[in-house]
GROMACS .gro file of C-alpha atoms in nm:
model
  286
    1MET     CA    1   9.169  11.298  11.171
    2LYS     CA    2   9.250  10.953  11.030
    3SER     CA    3   9.160  10.789  11.361
    4LYS     CA    4   8.821  10.965  11.363
    5ILE     CA    5   8.746  10.857  11.006
    6SER     CA    6   8.844  10.502  11.100
    7LEU     CA    7   8.623  10.511  11.412
    8TYR     CA    8   8.325  10.654  11.222
    9SER     CA    9   8.365  10.400  10.941
   10LYS     CA   10   8.373  10.119  11.196
   11THR     CA   11   8.065  10.262  11.368
   12ILE     CA   12   7.874  10.282  11.039
   13LEU     CA   13   7.954   9.920  10.955
   14THR     CA   14   7.869   9.809  11.308
   15SER     CA   15   7.534   9.987  11.273
   16ILE     CA   16   7.459   9.789  10.959
   17GLY     CA   17   7.565   9.467  11.135
   18GLN     CA   18   7.320   9.544  11.415
   19ILE     CA   19   7.032   9.490  11.169
   20MET     CA   20   7.066   9.124  11.269
   21LEU     CA   21   7.185   9.205  11.621
   22GLN     CA   22   7.555   9.155  11.539
   23GLU     CA   23   7.794   9.409  11.688
   24ASN     CA   24   8.063   9.339  11.432
   25PRO     CA   25   8.187   9.574  11.156
   26TRP     CA   26   8.292   9.279  10.939
   27THR     CA   27   7.938   9.147  10.955
   28GLY     CA   28   7.816   9.493  10.856
   29LEU     CA   29   8.060   9.502  10.565
   30LEU     CA   30   7.928   9.170  10.436
   31PHE     CA   31   7.569   9.291  10.475
   32LEU     CA   32   7.661   9.599  10.274
   33ALA     CA   33   7.820   9.382  10.004
   34GLY     CA   34   7.500   9.177   9.981
   35ILE     CA   35   7.288   9.490   9.955
   36PHE     CA   36   7.507   9.637   9.680
   37TYR     CA   37   7.493   9.306   9.494
   38GLY     CA   38   7.114   9.332   9.487
   39SER     CA   39   7.091   9.704   9.413
   40VAL     CA   40   7.346   9.982   9.391
   41ALA     CA   41   7.074  10.234   9.484
   42MET     CA   42   6.990  10.035   9.797
   43GLY     CA   43   7.358  10.015   9.887
   44ILE     CA   44   7.395  10.391   9.855
   45ALA     CA   45   7.077  10.439  10.060
   46ALA     CA   46   7.211  10.209  10.332
   47ILE     CA   47   7.534  10.410  10.363
   48LEU     CA   48   7.350  10.744  10.347
   49SER     CA   49   7.108  10.633  10.620
   50ALA     CA   50   7.379  10.500  10.850
   51VAL     CA   51   7.585  10.819  10.804
   52THR     CA   52   7.278  11.038  10.868
   53ALA     CA   53   7.198  10.848  11.187
   54LEU     CA   54   7.560  10.880  11.304
   55ILE     CA   55   7.565  11.255  11.239
   56THR     CA   56   7.232  11.294  11.421
   57ALA     CA   57   7.359  11.100  11.722
   58LEU     CA   58   7.682  11.301  11.734
   59LEU     CA   59   7.507  11.638  11.699
   60LEU     CA   60   7.256  11.553  11.972
   61LYS     CA   61   7.538  11.418  12.193
   62PHE     CA   62   7.398  11.071  12.246
   63ASP     CA   63   7.600  10.830  12.459
   64LYS     CA   64   7.937  10.762  12.292
   65ASN     CA   65   7.942  10.390  12.373
   66GLU     CA   66   7.589  10.343  12.241
   67ILE     CA   67   7.685  10.521  11.920
   68GLU     CA   68   7.992  10.302  11.871
   69GLN     CA   69   7.783   9.990  11.937
   70GLY     CA   70   7.576  10.084  11.632
   71LEU     CA   71   7.252  10.120  11.827
   72TYR     CA   72   7.143  10.433  11.641
   73GLY     CA   73   7.207  10.321  11.286
   74PHE     CA   74   7.038   9.988  11.219
   75SER     CA   75   6.677  10.110  11.209
   76ALA     CA   76   6.789  10.407  11.002
   77THR     CA   77   6.966  10.180  10.754
   78LEU     CA   78   6.652   9.970  10.714
   79VAL     CA   79   6.449  10.287  10.650
   80GLY     CA   80   6.680  10.385  10.365
   81VAL     CA   81   6.681  10.043  10.201
   82ALA     CA   82   6.304  10.006  10.243
   83LEU     CA   83   6.218  10.337  10.075
   84ILE     CA   84   6.433  10.246   9.774
   85PHE     CA   85   6.272   9.900   9.769
   86PHE     CA   86   5.917  10.037   9.766
   87PHE     CA   87   5.955  10.352   9.553
   88LYS     CA   88   6.136  10.497   9.253
   89PRO     CA   89   6.455  10.669   9.374
   90GLU     CA   90   6.331  11.020   9.294
   91PRO     CA   91   6.478  11.327   9.473
   92VAL     CA   92   6.191  11.341   9.724
   93ILE     CA   93   6.263  10.982   9.826
   94TRP     CA   94   6.628  11.065   9.896
   95ILE     CA   95   6.513  11.360  10.107
   96ALA     CA   96   6.273  11.128  10.291
   97ILE     CA   97   6.559  10.883  10.351
   98ILE     CA   98   6.768  11.152  10.520
   99ALA     CA   99   6.477  11.283  10.727
  100GLY     CA  100   6.354  10.933  10.815
  101SER     CA  101   6.700  10.810  10.912
  102SER     CA  102   6.754  11.106  11.145
  103LEU     CA  103   6.411  11.054  11.302
  104ALA     CA  104   6.482  10.681  11.344
  105ALA     CA  105   6.796  10.762  11.544
  106ILE     CA  106   6.602  11.004  11.764
  107LEU     CA  107   6.323  10.752  11.827
  108GLN     CA  108   6.577  10.483  11.910
  109HIS     CA  109   6.737  10.720  12.162
  110ILE     CA  110   6.402  10.789  12.331
  111PHE     CA  111   6.338  10.417  12.378
  112ILE     CA  112   6.695  10.339  12.486
  113LYS     CA  113   6.681  10.607  12.756
  114ARG     CA  114   6.360  10.449  12.889
  115LYS     CA  115   6.520  10.102  12.871
  116ILE     CA  116   6.244   9.978  12.639
  117PRO     CA  117   6.364   9.701  12.403
  118VAL     CA  118   6.195   9.808  12.080
  119PHE     CA  119   6.435   9.636  11.839
  120THR     CA  120   6.345   9.769  11.488
  121LEU     CA  121   6.025   9.951  11.588
  122PRO     CA  122   6.156  10.298  11.481
  123PHE     CA  123   6.217  10.156  11.132
  124ILE     CA  124   5.865  10.011  11.124
  125ILE     CA  125   5.693  10.332  11.236
  126ILE     CA  126   5.880  10.557  10.994
  127THR     CA  127   5.846  10.319  10.698
  128TRP     CA  128   5.472  10.277  10.758
  129ILE     CA  129   5.441  10.657  10.759
  130GLY     CA  130   5.646  10.675  10.439
  131LEU     CA  131   5.430  10.410  10.270
  132TYR     CA  132   5.115  10.602  10.361
  133ILE     CA  133   5.250  10.938  10.245
  134PHE     CA  134   5.395  10.820   9.913
  135HIS     CA  135   5.098  10.597   9.832
  136ASN     CA  136   4.823  10.844   9.927
  137VAL     CA  137   4.947  11.202   9.965
  138PHE     CA  138   5.255  11.265   9.755
  139ILE     CA  139   5.221  10.971   9.520
  140ILE     CA  140   5.544  10.809   9.400
  141GLY     CA  141   5.540  10.503   9.180
  142GLY     CA  142   5.710  10.178   9.262
  143PRO     CA  143   6.056  10.087   9.131
  144ALA     CA  144   6.100   9.925   8.793
  145SER     CA  145   6.000   9.562   8.834
  146GLY     CA  146   6.296   9.329   8.813
  147SER     CA  147   6.113   9.009   8.884
  148GLU     CA  148   6.345   8.728   8.976
  149LEU     CA  149   6.262   8.381   8.847
  150LEU     CA  150   6.244   8.130   9.126
  151ASN     CA  151   6.433   7.836   8.982
  152ASP     CA  152   6.530   7.679   9.314
  153GLN     CA  153   6.251   7.601   9.559
  154ASN     CA  154   6.435   7.367   9.796
  155GLU     CA  155   6.477   7.423  10.169
  156LEU     CA  156   6.828   7.567  10.138
  157ALA     CA  157   6.717   7.826   9.884
  158THR     CA  158   6.421   7.914  10.106
  159VAL     CA  159   6.652   7.966  10.404
  160ALA     CA  160   6.883   8.191  10.197
  161HIS     CA  161   6.585   8.394  10.080
  162GLY     CA  162   6.467   8.426  10.441
  163PHE     CA  163   6.800   8.579  10.543
  164GLY     CA  164   6.806   8.804  10.236
  165GLU     CA  165   6.456   8.941  10.292
  166VAL     CA  166   6.557   9.079  10.632
  167ILE     CA  167   6.724   9.360  10.433
  168PHE     CA  168   6.491   9.346  10.130
  169GLN     CA  169   6.719   9.130   9.917
  170GLY     CA  170   6.563   8.864   9.696
  171SER     CA  171   6.868   8.681   9.563
  172ILE     CA  172   7.005   8.354   9.696
  173LEU     CA  173   7.362   8.489   9.685
  174ALA     CA  174   7.275   8.787   9.904
  175GLY     CA  175   7.110   8.549  10.150
  176VAL     CA  176   7.416   8.325  10.160
  177ILE     CA  177   7.638   8.630  10.221
  178PHE     CA  178   7.411   8.732  10.509
  179ILE     CA  179   7.428   8.381  10.659
  180LEU     CA  180   7.809   8.394  10.649
  181ALA     CA  181   7.803   8.745  10.795
  182VAL     CA  182   7.609   8.625  11.100
  183PHE     CA  183   7.809   8.303  11.127
  184ILE     CA  184   8.148   8.476  11.155
  185ASN     CA  185   8.023   8.667  11.459
  186ASN     CA  186   7.788   8.415  11.619
  187PRO     CA  187   7.781   8.059  11.478
  188VAL     CA  188   7.512   7.943  11.720
  189ALA     CA  189   7.279   8.227  11.617
  190ALA     CA  190   7.341   8.151  11.250
  191LEU     CA  191   7.255   7.783  11.294
  192TYR     CA  192   6.939   7.862  11.488
  193ALA     CA  193   6.839   8.112  11.218
  194ILE     CA  194   6.895   7.854  10.942
  195ALA     CA  195   6.665   7.612  11.125
  196SER     CA  196   6.408   7.890  11.172
  197GLY     CA  197   6.390   7.941  10.796
  198VAL     CA  198   6.287   7.579  10.744
  199LEU     CA  199   6.041   7.575  11.036
  200SER     CA  200   5.866   7.901  10.944
  201ALA     CA  201   5.830   7.782  10.584
  202TYR     CA  202   5.670   7.458  10.706
  203ILE     CA  203   5.426   7.649  10.931
  204SER     CA  204   5.330   7.877  10.642
  205LEU     CA  205   5.263   7.577  10.420
  206GLN     CA  206   5.019   7.441  10.679
  207PHE     CA  207   4.820   7.764  10.645
  208SER     CA  208   4.814   7.725  10.263
  209GLU     CA  209   5.014   8.039  10.195
  210PRO     CA  210   5.135   8.081   9.833
  211GLN     CA  211   5.436   7.858   9.777
  212THR     CA  212   5.617   8.122   9.573
  213ASP     CA  213   5.593   8.370   9.862
  214ILE     CA  214   5.708   8.104  10.108
  215HIS     CA  215   6.013   8.011   9.902
  216MET     CA  216   6.097   8.379   9.855
  217GLY     CA  217   6.138   8.396  10.234
  218LEU     CA  218   5.847   8.635  10.290
  219PHE     CA  219   5.727   8.429  10.587
  220SER     CA  220   6.075   8.349  10.717
  221PHE     CA  221   6.271   8.671  10.766
  222ASN     CA  222   6.094   8.765  11.089
  223ALA     CA  223   6.156   8.414  11.220
  224VAL     CA  224   6.526   8.450  11.131
  225LEU     CA  225   6.548   8.764  11.346
  226CYS     CA  226   6.367   8.591  11.634
  227ALA     CA  227   6.604   8.293  11.621
  228ILE     CA  228   6.908   8.522  11.631
  229THR     CA  229   6.762   8.724  11.920
  230PHE     CA  230   6.692   8.430  12.151
  231SER     CA  231   6.967   8.193  12.041
  232GLY     CA  232   7.198   8.045  12.302
  233THR     CA  233   7.367   7.724  12.409
  234ARG     CA  234   7.112   7.614  12.670
  235VAL     CA  235   6.806   7.395  12.610
  236ARG     CA  236   6.577   7.670  12.739
  237ASP     CA  237   6.717   7.905  12.471
  238GLY     CA  238   6.597   7.660  12.209
  239ILE     CA  239   6.250   7.663  12.366
  240TYR     CA  240   6.237   8.043  12.351
  241VAL     CA  241   6.356   8.037  11.991
  242LEU     CA  242   6.088   7.783  11.897
  243PHE     CA  243   5.815   7.982  12.071
  244SER     CA  244   5.918   8.314  11.913
  245ILE     CA  245   5.939   8.158  11.566
  246LEU     CA  246   5.586   8.019  11.598
  247VAL     CA  247   5.441   8.348  11.722
  248SER     CA  248   5.621   8.563  11.462
  249THR     CA  249   5.516   8.338  11.174
  250LEU     CA  250   5.152   8.348  11.286
  251PHE     CA  251   5.172   8.729  11.313
  252ASP     CA  252   5.325   8.737  10.963
  253ILE     CA  253   5.050   8.522  10.813
  254TYR     CA  254   4.776   8.726  10.980
  255MET     CA  255   4.914   9.065  10.873
  256VAL     CA  256   4.960   8.951  10.513
  257LYS     CA  257   4.602   8.816  10.504
  258MET     CA  258   4.477   9.153  10.636
  259GLY     CA  259   4.673   9.338  10.365
  260TRP     CA  260   4.904   9.513  10.611
  261PRO     CA  261   5.276   9.546  10.527
  262PRO     CA  262   5.429   9.345  10.813
  263LEU     CA  263   5.789   9.462  10.771
  264THR     CA  264   5.961   9.339  11.091
  265PHE     CA  265   5.664   9.397  11.320
  266PRO     CA  266   5.601   9.021  11.369
  267PHE     CA  267   5.960   8.992  11.495
  268VAL     CA  268   5.918   9.286  11.735
  269ALA     CA  269   5.579   9.170  11.865
  270SER     CA  270   5.686   8.808  11.914
  271SER     CA  271   6.008   8.924  12.085
  272TRP     CA  272   5.805   9.130  12.333
  273ILE     CA  273   5.579   8.832  12.404
  274THR     CA  274   5.878   8.598  12.442
  275LEU     CA  275   6.052   8.843  12.678
  276LEU     CA  276   5.735   8.855  12.891
  277LEU     CA  277   5.733   8.476  12.893
  278LYS     CA  278   6.096   8.469  13.008
  279LYS     CA  279   6.021   8.715  13.289
  280SER     CA  280   5.730   8.499  13.407
  281VAL     CA  281   5.960   8.200  13.451
  282PRO     CA  282   6.103   8.165  13.807
  283ALA     CA  283   6.454   8.314  13.825
  284LYS     CA  284   6.624   7.982  13.901
  285TYR     CA  285   6.495   7.840  13.569
  286ARG     CA  286   6.586   8.139  13.350
   0.00000   0.00000   0.00000
């Protein structure tokens, strides 16, 4: 019994770590610490979502190795945190978190079986549906505003905010914790992601986006995910990282201008485009 609890706990933390593509329970634990620092309700939602996804995967007998790799929990965890971020934590929201997390695991399974790399697409689809329902059908108000004063607007603070916003965290400390969490598992990915925060902020400035939004990392978190995804030790990896950062930031800017909640769709879309680019390159140069 103890071994099963230990295995399930490790799987839950690994699932949370997979939010930034890190198959490491210690990374997941640090992510969870950063989430709890920002909001206890979000921390509880993250655990509830990851547990729900695990139970769903076990009940539906998904592949054991895929479960232990955390592949069914990261989109679900993002669903839980997102719904607490956007809405008051009323009972119906907690019910939606459970239902959405279970559905996220099922969607992830459908795509995995078809070998389609959808990254966080299940989270995006379910959260968009939730935003529509709770803004237009069963109306739930937003959470109490706890506006954070932006005292630091330097590049380092912007980078920390970019990491933090991947999991809806607006504090510099949470961002720093997330940077360390990635670094302990993959230093190269962490360094690429740090550089992506600066580059995406610069691109956003060229398009005259609001400086407050830029420094809060709202145009950087998708770029951070792209940098982690395509990071590597070869020169060509750096080219793919640069390309994906540019594409994701442009997607981000466009969706914000159109009034659409981008979530991590710019990351997913730019990753698809970058993967197509990689496939088009002759095999000997890949």
